PDB file of C-alpha atoms and ligand atoms in Angstrom:
ATOM      1  CA  MET A   1     -88.215 -38.887   6.221  1.00 46.00           C
ATOM      2  CA  GLY A   2     -87.469 -35.509   4.600  1.00 51.00           C
ATOM      3  CA  ASN A   3     -88.670 -32.233   5.954  1.00 59.00           C
ATOM      4  CA  PHE A   4     -92.038 -31.059   4.845  1.00 64.00           C
ATOM      5  CA  ASN A   5     -91.680 -27.608   3.378  1.00 72.00           C
ATOM      6  CA  PRO A   6     -95.091 -26.085   2.601  1.00 68.00           C
ATOM      7  CA  ALA A   7     -93.659 -23.158   0.652  1.00 72.00           C
ATOM      8  CA  TYR A   8     -91.737 -25.501  -1.621  1.00 71.00           C
ATOM      9  CA  HIS A   9     -94.772 -27.704  -2.266  1.00 71.00           C
ATOM     10  CA  LEU A  10     -96.945 -24.683  -2.977  1.00 66.00           C
ATOM     11  CA  ASN A  11     -94.328 -23.485  -5.411  1.00 72.00           C
ATOM     12  CA  VAL A  12     -94.277 -26.823  -7.252  1.00 68.00           C
ATOM     13  CA  ALA A  13     -98.068 -26.927  -7.337  1.00 69.00           C
ATOM     14  CA  LEU A  14     -98.208 -23.428  -8.799  1.00 66.00           C
ATOM     15  CA  HIS A  15     -95.710 -24.374 -11.472  1.00 72.00           C
ATOM     16  CA  TYR A  16     -97.800 -27.386 -12.446  1.00 66.00           C
ATOM     17  CA  LEU A  17    -100.907 -25.251 -12.550  1.00 65.00           C
ATOM     18  CA  LEU A  18     -99.178 -22.711 -14.758  1.00 62.00           C
ATOM     19  CA  PHE A  19     -97.926 -25.500 -17.010  1.00 60.00           C
ATOM     20  CA  PHE A  20    -101.398 -26.992 -17.453  1.00 60.00           C
ATOM     21  CA  PHE A  21    -102.886 -23.578 -18.085  1.00 55.00           C
ATOM     22  CA  LEU A  22    -100.345 -22.834 -20.789  1.00 56.00           C
ATOM     23  CA  ALA A  23    -100.592 -26.306 -22.275  1.00 58.00           C
ATOM     24  CA  SER A  24    -104.363 -26.202 -22.540  1.00 55.00           C
ATOM     25  CA  SER A  25    -104.453 -22.728 -24.073  1.00 50.00           C
ATOM     26  CA  PHE A  26    -101.745 -23.872 -26.505  1.00 50.00           C
ATOM     27  CA  LEU A  27    -103.854 -26.892 -27.474  1.00 52.00           C
ATOM     28  CA  GLN A  28    -106.949 -24.775 -27.915  1.00 49.00           C
ATOM     29  CA  THR A  29    -105.267 -22.336 -30.263  1.00 44.00           C
ATOM     30  CA  CYS A  30    -103.052 -24.737 -32.195  1.00 49.00           C
ATOM     31  CA  VAL A  31    -105.045 -27.959 -32.583  1.00 59.00           C
ATOM     32  CA  LYS A  32    -107.782 -27.469 -35.104  1.00 64.00           C
ATOM     33  CA  SER A  33    -111.085 -28.866 -34.083  1.00 82.00           C
ATOM     34  CA  CYS A  34    -113.103 -30.450 -36.814  1.00 90.00           C
ATOM     35  CA  VAL A  35    -115.307 -28.647 -39.284  1.00 95.00           C
ATOM     36  CA  GLU A  36    -118.833 -28.499 -37.881  1.00 96.00           C
ATOM     37  CA  GLU A  37    -120.493 -29.536 -41.163  1.00 97.00           C
ATOM     38  CA  GLU A  38    -118.235 -32.598 -41.330  1.00 98.00           C
ATOM     39  CA  ARG A  39    -118.942 -33.462 -37.698  1.00 97.00           C
ATOM     40  CA  ARG A  40    -122.671 -33.475 -38.416  1.00 98.00           C
ATOM     41  CA  ALA A  41    -122.121 -35.521 -41.582  1.00 98.00           C
ATOM     42  CA  LEU A  42    -120.256 -38.140 -39.562  1.00 98.00           C
ATOM     43  CA  LEU A  43    -123.032 -38.305 -36.968  1.00 98.00           C
ATOM     44  CA  THR A  44    -125.625 -38.788 -39.722  1.00 98.00           C
ATOM     45  CA  PHE A  45    -123.434 -41.497 -41.240  1.00 98.00           C
ATOM     46  CA  LYS A  46    -123.157 -43.184 -37.834  1.00 98.00           C
ATOM     47  CA  GLN A  47    -126.938 -43.111 -37.309  1.00 98.00           C
ATOM     48  CA  ASP A  48    -127.540 -45.353 -40.305  1.00 98.00           C
ATOM     49  CA  LEU A  49    -124.936 -47.918 -39.269  1.00 98.00           C
ATOM     50  CA  THR A  50    -125.367 -50.896 -37.007  1.00 98.00           C
ATOM     51  CA  ASP A  51    -122.542 -51.213 -34.494  1.00 98.00           C
ATOM     52  CA  PRO A  52    -123.251 -53.947 -31.935  1.00 97.00           C
ATOM     53  CA  SER A  53    -119.820 -53.799 -30.321  1.00 97.00           C
ATOM     54  CA  GLY A  54    -119.850 -50.019 -29.947  1.00 97.00           C
ATOM     55  CA  ARG A  55    -116.831 -49.316 -32.114  1.00 97.00           C
ATOM     56  CA  LEU A  56    -118.179 -45.850 -32.811  1.00 98.00           C
ATOM     57  CA  SER A  57    -118.982 -45.040 -29.198  1.00 97.00           C
ATOM     58  CA  SER A  58    -116.204 -42.445 -29.163  1.00 96.00           C
ATOM     59  CA  TRP A  59    -118.102 -40.513 -31.828  1.00 98.00           C
ATOM     60  CA  VAL A  60    -119.492 -37.917 -29.413  1.00 96.00           C
ATOM     61  CA  GLY A  61    -118.415 -34.400 -28.520  1.00 94.00           C
ATOM     62  CA  GLN A  62    -117.232 -31.479 -30.589  1.00 93.00           C
ATOM     63  CA  ASN A  63    -113.878 -32.491 -32.008  1.00 94.00           C
ATOM     64  CA  CYS A  64    -114.501 -35.241 -34.534  1.00 96.00           C
ATOM     65  CA  CYS A  65    -110.773 -35.294 -35.302  1.00 95.00           C
ATOM     66  CA  TRP A  66    -110.333 -37.225 -32.064  1.00 94.00           C
ATOM     67  CA  TRP A  67    -112.960 -39.845 -32.862  1.00 97.00           C
ATOM     68  CA  ARG A  68    -111.832 -43.401 -33.388  1.00 97.00           C
ATOM     69  CA  GLY A  69    -111.003 -44.149 -37.007  1.00 97.00           C
ATOM     70  CA  ILE A  70    -110.995 -40.490 -38.031  1.00 97.00           C
ATOM     71  CA  LEU A  71    -107.930 -38.543 -39.035  1.00 96.00           C
ATOM     72  CA  CYS A  72    -108.006 -34.882 -39.998  1.00 96.00           C
ATOM     73  CA  GLU A  73    -105.524 -33.058 -42.152  1.00 92.00           C
ATOM     74  CA  ASN A  74    -103.302 -30.714 -40.149  1.00 84.00           C
ATOM     75  CA  HIS A  75    -104.005 -27.622 -42.071  1.00 81.00           C
ATOM     76  CA  MET A  76    -107.722 -26.865 -41.939  1.00 88.00           C
ATOM     77  CA  GLY A  77    -108.916 -29.779 -39.835  1.00 92.00           C
ATOM     78  CA  HIS A  78    -110.865 -31.417 -42.648  1.00 96.00           C
ATOM     79  CA  VAL A  79    -111.515 -35.143 -42.314  1.00 97.00           C
ATOM     80  CA  ALA A  80    -108.960 -36.837 -44.580  1.00 97.00           C
ATOM     81  CA  LYS A  81    -109.074 -40.429 -43.471  1.00 98.00           C
ATOM     82  CA  MET A  82    -111.738 -42.852 -42.269  1.00 98.00           C
ATOM     83  CA  ASP A  83    -110.406 -46.197 -41.186  1.00 98.00           C
ATOM     84  CA  LEU A  84    -113.378 -48.311 -40.152  1.00 98.00           C
ATOM     85  CA  GLN A  85    -111.763 -51.642 -40.853  1.00 97.00           C
ATOM     86  CA  ASN A  86    -112.849 -54.361 -38.464  1.00 95.00           C
ATOM     87  CA  PRO A  87    -110.027 -54.502 -35.879  1.00 92.00           C
ATOM     88  CA  TYR A  88    -110.399 -58.305 -35.620  1.00 90.00           C
ATOM     89  CA  VAL A  89    -109.358 -59.094 -39.182  1.00 85.00           C
ATOM     90  CA  PRO A  90    -108.747 -62.829 -39.567  1.00 77.00           C
ATOM     91  CA  SER A  91    -105.154 -63.706 -40.255  1.00 73.00           C
ATOM     92  CA  TYR A  92    -103.334 -66.953 -40.735  1.00 68.00           C
ATOM     93  CA  ASP A  93    -100.669 -66.230 -38.180  1.00 71.00           C
ATOM     94  CA  ASN A  94    -103.120 -65.121 -35.520  1.00 65.00           C
ATOM     95  CA  GLN A  95    -103.586 -68.338 -33.545  1.00 71.00           C
ATOM     96  CA  VAL A  96    -106.074 -66.861 -31.110  1.00 74.00           C
ATOM     97  CA  TRP A  97    -108.354 -65.287 -33.704  1.00 77.00           C
ATOM     98  CA  ASP A  98    -111.894 -65.431 -32.438  1.00 84.00           C
ATOM     99  CA  GLU A  99    -114.704 -65.554 -34.995  1.00 86.00           C
ATOM    100  CA  VAL A 100    -117.357 -64.502 -32.489  1.00 89.00           C
ATOM    101  CA  THR A 101    -115.483 -61.306 -31.657  1.00 90.00           C
ATOM    102  CA  TYR A 102    -114.889 -60.749 -35.367  1.00 92.00           C
ATOM    103  CA  GLN A 103    -118.592 -60.936 -36.185  1.00 93.00           C
ATOM    104  CA  TRP A 104    -119.585 -58.948 -33.109  1.00 95.00           C
ATOM    105  CA  SER A 105    -117.321 -56.179 -34.372  1.00 95.00           C
ATOM    106  CA  PHE A 106    -119.004 -55.892 -37.778  1.00 97.00           C
ATOM    107  CA  LEU A 107    -120.353 -52.556 -38.805  1.00 98.00           C
ATOM    108  CA  GLY A 108    -123.418 -52.936 -41.012  1.00 97.00           C
ATOM    109  CA  GLY A 109    -126.612 -51.196 -42.036  1.00 98.00           C
ATOM    110  CA  LYS A 110    -126.768 -48.442 -44.630  1.00 97.00           C
ATOM    111  CA  ILE A 111    -124.175 -46.010 -45.897  1.00 98.00           C
ATOM    112  CA  ASN A 112    -125.524 -42.515 -45.686  1.00 98.00           C
ATOM    113  CA  PRO A 113    -124.714 -40.092 -48.539  1.00 98.00           C
ATOM    114  CA  SER A 114    -123.793 -37.555 -45.845  1.00 98.00           C
ATOM    115  CA  LEU A 115    -120.246 -38.781 -46.550  1.00 98.00           C
ATOM    116  CA  LEU A 116    -120.354 -36.473 -49.572  1.00 98.00           C
ATOM    117  CA  SER A 117    -119.845 -33.573 -47.165  1.00 98.00           C
ATOM    118  CA  LEU A 118    -116.343 -34.859 -46.510  1.00 98.00           C
ATOM    119  CA  LYS A 119    -114.854 -33.052 -49.477  1.00 97.00           C
ATOM    120  CA  HIS A 120    -111.276 -33.806 -48.458  1.00 97.00           C
ATOM    121  CA  LEU A 121    -111.663 -37.506 -47.770  1.00 98.00           C
ATOM    122  CA  GLN A 122    -108.686 -39.302 -49.272  1.00 98.00           C
ATOM    123  CA  TYR A 123    -108.794 -42.641 -47.516  1.00 98.00           C
ATOM    124  CA  LEU A 124    -111.832 -44.821 -46.880  1.00 98.00           C
ATOM    125  CA  ASP A 125    -111.534 -48.297 -45.414  1.00 98.00           C
ATOM    126  CA  LEU A 126    -114.747 -50.216 -44.680  1.00 98.00           C
ATOM    127  CA  SER A 127    -113.160 -53.633 -44.993  1.00 97.00           C
ATOM    128  CA  ASN A 128    -114.121 -56.754 -43.071  1.00 95.00           C
ATOM    129  CA  ASN A 129    -117.551 -55.558 -42.061  1.00 96.00           C
ATOM    130  CA  ASN A 130    -120.933 -56.962 -43.074  1.00 95.00           C
ATOM    131  CA  PHE A 131    -123.208 -54.856 -45.253  1.00 95.00           C
ATOM    132  CA  HIS A 132    -125.500 -57.785 -46.064  1.00 93.00           C
ATOM    133  CA  GLU A 133    -125.257 -57.656 -49.860  1.00 90.00           C
ATOM    134  CA  ILE A 134    -126.306 -54.034 -50.283  1.00 92.00           C
ATOM    135  CA  HIS A 135    -124.844 -52.557 -53.441  1.00 91.00           C
ATOM    136  CA  ILE A 136    -121.796 -50.338 -53.320  1.00 93.00           C
ATOM    137  CA  PRO A 137    -123.476 -46.923 -53.119  1.00 94.00           C
ATOM    138  CA  LYS A 138    -123.667 -44.948 -56.347  1.00 92.00           C
ATOM    139  CA  PHE A 139    -122.518 -41.801 -54.615  1.00 96.00           C
ATOM    140  CA  PHE A 140    -119.087 -43.327 -53.966  1.00 97.00           C
ATOM    141  CA  GLY A 141    -118.361 -42.220 -57.535  1.00 96.00           C
ATOM    142  CA  GLN A 142    -118.569 -38.646 -56.290  1.00 97.00           C
ATOM    143  CA  LEU A 143    -115.998 -38.970 -53.513  1.00 98.00           C
ATOM    144  CA  LYS A 144    -113.547 -37.361 -55.883  1.00 96.00           C
ATOM    145  CA  SER A 145    -110.689 -36.866 -53.411  1.00 97.00           C
ATOM    146  CA  LEU A 146    -110.366 -40.570 -52.656  1.00 98.00           C
ATOM    147  CA  GLN A 147    -106.927 -42.041 -53.186  1.00 98.00           C
ATOM    148  CA  TYR A 148    -107.539 -45.234 -51.240  1.00 98.00           C
ATOM    149  CA  LEU A 149    -110.735 -47.287 -51.189  1.00 98.00           C
ATOM    150  CA  ASN A 150    -110.897 -50.603 -49.382  1.00 98.00           C
ATOM    151  CA  LEU A 151    -114.188 -52.477 -49.433  1.00 96.00           C
ATOM    152  CA  SER A 152    -112.628 -55.897 -49.077  1.00 94.00           C
ATOM    153  CA  ALA A 153    -114.654 -58.676 -47.416  1.00 93.00           C
ATOM    154  CA  SER A 154    -117.535 -56.457 -46.415  1.00 94.00           C
ATOM    155  CA  SER A 155    -120.363 -58.427 -48.035  1.00 92.00           C
ATOM    156  CA  PHE A 156    -121.287 -55.833 -50.615  1.00 92.00           C
ATOM    157  CA  GLY A 157    -123.474 -57.372 -53.323  1.00 88.00           C
ATOM    158  CA  GLY A 158    -124.225 -56.921 -56.990  1.00 84.00           C
ATOM    159  CA  GLU A 159    -121.806 -55.977 -59.689  1.00 83.00           C
ATOM    160  CA  ILE A 160    -118.926 -53.588 -59.326  1.00 86.00           C
ATOM    161  CA  PRO A 161    -120.523 -50.260 -60.151  1.00 88.00           C
ATOM    162  CA  PRO A 162    -119.074 -48.472 -63.196  1.00 91.00           C
ATOM    163  CA  PHE A 163    -119.241 -45.085 -61.487  1.00 93.00           C
ATOM    164  CA  LEU A 164    -116.135 -46.021 -59.511  1.00 95.00           C
ATOM    165  CA  GLY A 165    -114.453 -44.986 -62.763  1.00 96.00           C
ATOM    166  CA  ASN A 166    -115.134 -41.413 -61.648  1.00 96.00           C
ATOM    167  CA  LEU A 167    -112.619 -41.673 -58.830  1.00 97.00           C
ATOM    168  CA  SER A 168    -109.782 -40.383 -60.946  1.00 95.00           C
ATOM    169  CA  ASN A 169    -107.400 -39.866 -58.012  1.00 97.00           C
ATOM    170  CA  LEU A 170    -107.493 -43.461 -56.807  1.00 97.00           C
ATOM    171  CA  ASN A 171    -104.166 -45.163 -56.139  1.00 97.00           C
ATOM    172  CA  TYR A 172    -105.497 -48.197 -54.278  1.00 97.00           C
ATOM    173  CA  LEU A 173    -108.697 -50.096 -54.976  1.00 96.00           C
ATOM    174  CA  ASP A 174    -109.471 -53.259 -53.034  1.00 95.00           C
ATOM    175  CA  LEU A 175    -112.830 -54.864 -53.828  1.00 93.00           C
ATOM    176  CA  SER A 176    -111.814 -58.419 -53.013  1.00 90.00           C
ATOM    177  CA  TRP A 177    -113.920 -61.138 -51.391  1.00 87.00           C
ATOM    178  CA  ASN A 178    -117.293 -59.489 -51.591  1.00 85.00           C
ATOM    179  CA  ASN A 179    -119.311 -62.072 -53.444  1.00 71.00           C
ATOM    180  CA  MET A 180    -118.851 -64.970 -51.089  1.00 66.00           C
ATOM    181  CA  PHE A 181    -122.455 -66.095 -51.027  1.00 63.00           C
ATOM    182  CA  SER A 182    -123.693 -65.237 -54.497  1.00 61.00           C
ATOM    183  CA  PRO A 183    -120.760 -64.982 -56.885  1.00 58.00           C
ATOM    184  CA  VAL A 184    -121.545 -62.238 -59.335  1.00 60.00           C
ATOM    185  CA  SER A 185    -119.470 -61.817 -62.433  1.00 62.00           C
ATOM    186  CA  SER A 186    -117.964 -58.435 -63.023  1.00 72.00           C
ATOM    187  CA  LYS A 187    -119.164 -58.324 -66.605  1.00 75.00           C
ATOM    188  CA  ASN A 188    -118.093 -54.937 -67.754  1.00 83.00           C
ATOM    189  CA  LEU A 189    -114.867 -53.406 -66.543  1.00 89.00           C
ATOM    190  CA  SER A 190    -114.701 -50.738 -69.218  1.00 89.00           C
ATOM    191  CA  TRP A 191    -114.713 -48.054 -66.492  1.00 92.00           C
ATOM    192  CA  LEU A 192    -111.411 -49.272 -65.034  1.00 93.00           C
ATOM    193  CA  PRO A 193    -108.983 -47.574 -67.461  1.00 92.00           C
ATOM    194  CA  HIS A 194    -110.326 -44.196 -66.292  1.00 94.00           C
ATOM    195  CA  LEU A 195    -108.342 -44.761 -63.113  1.00 96.00           C
ATOM    196  CA  SER A 196    -105.096 -43.578 -64.563  1.00 94.00           C
ATOM    197  CA  PHE A 197    -103.293 -43.251 -61.226  1.00 95.00           C
ATOM    198  CA  LEU A 198    -104.273 -46.696 -59.978  1.00 94.00           C
ATOM    199  CA  LYS A 199    -101.239 -48.526 -58.614  1.00 92.00           C
ATOM    200  CA  TYR A 200    -102.935 -51.371 -56.787  1.00 92.00           C
ATOM    201  CA  LEU A 201    -105.998 -53.372 -57.802  1.00 92.00           C
ATOM    202  CA  ASN A 202    -107.496 -56.343 -56.014  1.00 90.00           C
ATOM    203  CA  LEU A 203    -110.503 -58.091 -57.532  1.00 88.00           C
ATOM    204  CA  GLY A 204    -109.965 -61.360 -55.677  1.00 85.00           C
ATOM    205  CA  GLY A 205    -113.032 -63.588 -55.686  1.00 83.00           C
ATOM    206  CA  HIS A 206    -114.750 -61.795 -58.570  1.00 82.00           C
ATOM    207  CA  ASP A 207    -115.662 -64.024 -61.487  1.00 78.00           C
ATOM    208  CA  LEU A 208    -113.668 -62.739 -64.421  1.00 79.00           C
ATOM    209  CA  GLY A 209    -113.460 -66.124 -66.168  1.00 73.00           C
ATOM    210  CA  SER A 210    -116.493 -65.494 -68.322  1.00 73.00           C
ATOM    211  CA  GLN A 211    -114.794 -62.487 -69.923  1.00 69.00           C
ATOM    212  CA  GLY A 212    -112.184 -64.420 -71.809  1.00 67.00           C
ATOM    213  CA  VAL A 213    -109.157 -62.161 -71.986  1.00 66.00           C
ATOM    214  CA  GLY A 214    -111.334 -59.055 -71.818  1.00 76.00           C
ATOM    215  CA  TRP A 215    -110.121 -58.367 -68.289  1.00 79.00           C
ATOM    216  CA  LEU A 216    -106.521 -58.417 -69.509  1.00 80.00           C
ATOM    217  CA  ASN A 217    -107.129 -55.805 -72.187  1.00 80.00           C
ATOM    218  CA  VAL A 218    -108.738 -53.564 -69.596  1.00 86.00           C
ATOM    219  CA  VAL A 219    -106.069 -54.063 -66.949  1.00 84.00           C
ATOM    220  CA  ASN A 220    -103.375 -53.496 -69.534  1.00 81.00           C
ATOM    221  CA  LYS A 221    -104.730 -50.007 -70.126  1.00 86.00           C
ATOM    222  CA  LEU A 222    -103.956 -48.954 -66.557  1.00 88.00           C
ATOM    223  CA  PRO A 223    -100.766 -46.947 -66.995  1.00 85.00           C
ATOM    224  CA  SER A 224     -99.759 -46.747 -63.319  1.00 87.00           C
ATOM    225  CA  LEU A 225    -100.622 -50.264 -62.185  1.00 87.00           C
ATOM    226  CA  VAL A 226     -97.893 -52.001 -60.190  1.00 83.00           C
ATOM    227  CA  GLU A 227     -99.773 -54.617 -58.237  1.00 85.00           C
ATOM    228  CA  LEU A 228    -102.646 -56.775 -59.415  1.00 84.00           C
ATOM    229  CA  HIS A 229    -104.396 -59.409 -57.315  1.00 84.00           C
ATOM    230  CA  LEU A 230    -106.803 -61.754 -59.070  1.00 80.00           C
ATOM    231  CA  ARG A 231    -106.946 -64.745 -56.777  1.00 76.00           C
ATOM    232  CA  SER A 232    -109.972 -67.013 -57.332  1.00 76.00           C
ATOM    233  CA  CYS A 233    -111.223 -65.023 -60.286  1.00 76.00           C
ATOM    234  CA  GLY A 234    -111.976 -68.095 -62.388  1.00 74.00           C
ATOM    235  CA  ILE A 235    -109.097 -67.420 -64.748  1.00 72.00           C
ATOM    236  CA  GLN A 236    -108.001 -70.800 -66.060  1.00 67.00           C
ATOM    237  CA  SER A 237    -104.973 -69.868 -68.063  1.00 65.00           C
ATOM    238  CA  LEU A 238    -103.054 -66.845 -69.134  1.00 66.00           C
ATOM    239  CA  PRO A 239    -103.017 -65.983 -72.829  1.00 62.00           C
ATOM    240  CA  PHE A 240     -99.833 -66.447 -74.783  1.00 56.00           C
ATOM    241  CA  SER A 241    -100.021 -62.838 -75.865  1.00 56.00           C
ATOM    242  CA  LEU A 242     -99.259 -61.694 -72.349  1.00 56.00           C
ATOM    243  CA  GLN A 243     -95.670 -61.023 -73.302  1.00 47.00           C
ATOM    244  CA  THR A 244     -96.732 -58.374 -75.753  1.00 51.00           C
ATOM    245  CA  THR A 245     -98.655 -56.464 -73.146  1.00 53.00           C
ATOM    246  CA  ASN A 246     -97.366 -53.908 -70.724  1.00 53.00           C
ATOM    247  CA  LEU A 247     -97.947 -56.268 -67.870  1.00 56.00           C
ATOM    248  CA  THR A 248     -94.828 -58.211 -68.685  1.00 44.00           C
ATOM    249  CA  HIS A 249     -92.893 -56.625 -65.860  1.00 44.00           C
ATOM    250  CA  HIS A 250     -95.468 -57.788 -63.403  1.00 48.00           C
ATOM    251  CA  PHE A 251     -95.775 -61.215 -64.923  1.00 44.00           C
ATOM    252  CA  CYS A 252     -94.389 -63.119 -61.960  1.00 42.00           C
ATOM    253  CA  SER A 253     -96.398 -61.383 -59.309  1.00 48.00           C
ATOM    254  CA  LEU A 254     -99.461 -61.646 -61.524  1.00 54.00           C
ATOM    255  CA  ILE A 255     -99.026 -65.399 -61.827  1.00 49.00           C
ATOM    256  CA  SER A 256     -98.559 -65.840 -58.106  1.00 46.00           C
ATOM    257  CA  HIS A 257    -101.689 -63.922 -57.306  1.00 49.00           C
ATOM    258  CA  ILE A 258    -103.875 -65.707 -59.795  1.00 50.00           C
ATOM    259  CA  ILE A 259    -103.046 -69.205 -58.677  1.00 44.00           C
TER     260      ILE A 259
HETATM  261  C1  NAG B 301    -107.809 -53.895 -47.178  1.00 77.57           C
HETATM  262  O1  NAG B 301    -108.089 -54.308 -45.877  1.00 77.57           O
HETATM  263  C2  NAG B 301    -107.709 -55.660 -45.592  1.00 77.57           C
HETATM  264  C3  NAG B 301    -108.075 -55.942 -44.152  1.00 77.57           C
HETATM  265  O2  NAG B 301    -109.383 -55.623 -43.846  1.00 77.57           O
HETATM  266  C4  NAG B 301    -106.238 -55.821 -45.794  1.00 77.57           C
HETATM  267  O3  NAG B 301    -105.882 -57.176 -45.603  1.00 77.57           O
HETATM  268  C5  NAG B 301    -105.860 -55.388 -47.197  1.00 77.57           C
HETATM  269  O4  NAG B 301    -104.462 -55.433 -47.359  1.00 77.57           O
HETATM  270  C6  NAG B 301    -106.326 -53.980 -47.448  1.00 77.57           C
HETATM  271  N1  NAG B 301    -106.054 -53.590 -48.831  1.00 77.57           N
HETATM  272  C7  NAG B 301    -105.201 -52.615 -49.127  1.00 77.57           C
HETATM  273  C8  NAG B 301    -105.040 -52.276 -50.559  1.00 77.57           C
HETATM  274  O5  NAG B 301    -104.585 -51.989 -48.280  1.00 77.57           O
HETATM  275  C1  NAG B 302    -119.308 -39.087 -62.838  1.00 77.57           C
HETATM  276  O1  NAG B 302    -118.737 -37.868 -63.261  1.00 77.57           O
HETATM  277  C2  NAG B 302    -119.503 -37.174 -64.231  1.00 77.57           C
HETATM  278  C3  NAG B 302    -118.713 -35.952 -64.690  1.00 77.57           C
HETATM  279  O2  NAG B 302    -118.097 -35.305 -63.630  1.00 77.57           O
HETATM  280  C4  NAG B 302    -120.841 -36.791 -63.605  1.00 77.57           C
HETATM  281  O3  NAG B 302    -121.650 -36.149 -64.566  1.00 77.57           O
HETATM  282  C5  NAG B 302    -121.537 -38.057 -63.114  1.00 77.57           C
HETATM  283  O4  NAG B 302    -122.727 -37.715 -62.448  1.00 77.57           O
HETATM  284  C6  NAG B 302    -120.650 -38.822 -62.176  1.00 77.57           C
HETATM  285  N1  NAG B 302    -121.323 -40.067 -61.849  1.00 77.57           N
HETATM  286  C7  NAG B 302    -121.376 -40.539 -60.604  1.00 77.57           C
HETATM  287  C8  NAG B 302    -122.167 -41.768 -60.415  1.00 77.57           C
HETATM  288  O5  NAG B 302    -120.841 -40.005 -59.679  1.00 77.57           O
HETATM  289  C1  NAG B 303    -119.549 -51.666 -71.111  1.00 77.57           C
HETATM  290  O1  NAG B 303    -120.028 -50.411 -70.636  1.00 77.57           O
HETATM  291  C2  NAG B 303    -119.753 -49.325 -71.521  1.00 77.57           C
HETATM  292  C3  NAG B 303    -120.179 -48.040 -70.867  1.00 77.57           C
HETATM  293  O2  NAG B 303    -120.820 -48.202 -69.682  1.00 77.57           O
HETATM  294  C4  NAG B 303    -120.435 -49.548 -72.856  1.00 77.57           C
HETATM  295  O3  NAG B 303    -120.156 -48.491 -73.735  1.00 77.57           O
HETATM  296  C5  NAG B 303    -119.971 -50.882 -73.442  1.00 77.57           C
HETATM  297  O4  NAG B 303    -120.676 -51.155 -74.606  1.00 77.57           O
HETATM  298  C6  NAG B 303    -120.151 -52.025 -72.444  1.00 77.57           C
HETATM  299  N1  NAG B 303    -119.537 -53.214 -72.984  1.00 77.57           N
HETATM  300  C7  NAG B 303    -120.127 -54.417 -72.971  1.00 77.57           C
HETATM  301  C8  NAG B 303    -119.331 -55.551 -73.548  1.00 77.57           C
HETATM  302  O5  NAG B 303    -121.240 -54.576 -72.505  1.00 77.57           O
HETATM  303  C1  NAG B 304     -97.931 -49.918 -73.395  1.00 77.57           C
HETATM  304  O1  NAG B 304     -97.902 -48.608 -72.856  1.00 77.57           O
HETATM  305  C2  NAG B 304     -97.504 -47.608 -73.794  1.00 77.57           C
HETATM  306  C3  NAG B 304     -97.470 -46.283 -73.034  1.00 77.57           C
HETATM  307  O2  NAG B 304     -97.067 -46.430 -71.743  1.00 77.57           O
HETATM  308  C4  NAG B 304     -98.483 -47.580 -74.952  1.00 77.57           C
HETATM  309  O3  NAG B 304     -98.048 -46.603 -75.902  1.00 77.57           O
HETATM  310  C5  NAG B 304     -98.561 -48.947 -75.597  1.00 77.57           C
HETATM  311  O4  NAG B 304     -99.552 -48.937 -76.593  1.00 77.57           O
HETATM  312  C6  NAG B 304     -98.901 -49.987 -74.566  1.00 77.57           C
HETATM  313  N1  NAG B 304     -98.855 -51.327 -75.174  1.00 77.57           N
HETATM  314  C7  NAG B 304     -99.883 -52.156 -75.184  1.00 77.57           C
HETATM  315  C8  NAG B 304     -99.669 -53.470 -75.830  1.00 77.57           C
HETATM  316  O5  NAG B 304    -100.972 -51.883 -74.649  1.00 77.57           O
END
């Protein structure tokens, strides 16, 4: 085998050492660690959750930007995104989907208002968890930076709260499949047109049938809407007047999502 040259090996080792030293000081100065107030808010939020499978076990240590499901904005290190979607989402093409693992991976419990400290939160996904019919918290209406809210299939109960109308920056709102066990009609959607930037709305599984065409008048007032999902909403037929509404462009996709 080759000659062993101690000077050469020492040289290589020193270079590696120098590299790691430089790399770590670079990381310390350039990668923002998270804002301490937001870190504490996340820990308080975690305390009130149940998490049998330990999905939030990485939520320890100083830099909350490295915690699972958390993404910080580059600039100031504020928490911008919380993706706490159940990783074992059922899907039709997943042949090996395992319901036990799915349920074991539910987050549940209570949703602590400490989230209000996350002033830059744009994206919140709590879908496919099990909150045992608690109501969607009132304070969600104060998460003013939200552009994306996904509470799909998370067993929230009660009616859709009107204060969601305060989330004027929302682009995506997915509230589908929440009333599986006690279907609750979403009686009054008059708050919806406040969401003037809403591009995507999913109310699948909500009982809108009892409203007559009331839902259509409301949805038609959403100027930015491109995609509407109303599967299993108890809508029997579409009104003839649909052609006179602004939804005409979306007619085909609307039909396909209703039926
Ligand atoms: C919400 O999350 C579910 C999975 O949990 C996903 O299927 C759905 O597409 C998401 N909705 C939006 C608007 O991204
Ligand atoms: C909605 O916004 C208004 C005006 O900013 C505020 O007074 C009200 O408390 C908010 N409601 C909720 C539930 O956040
Ligand atoms: C719906 O709610 C709004 C405000 O919350 C109220 O002004 C309106 O009268 C309600 N409409 C119905 C049909 O209950
Ligand atoms: C369609 O939208 C335009 C503005 O984008 C509005 O002026 C008009 O009244 C709307 N039509 C109906 C039927 O709501």
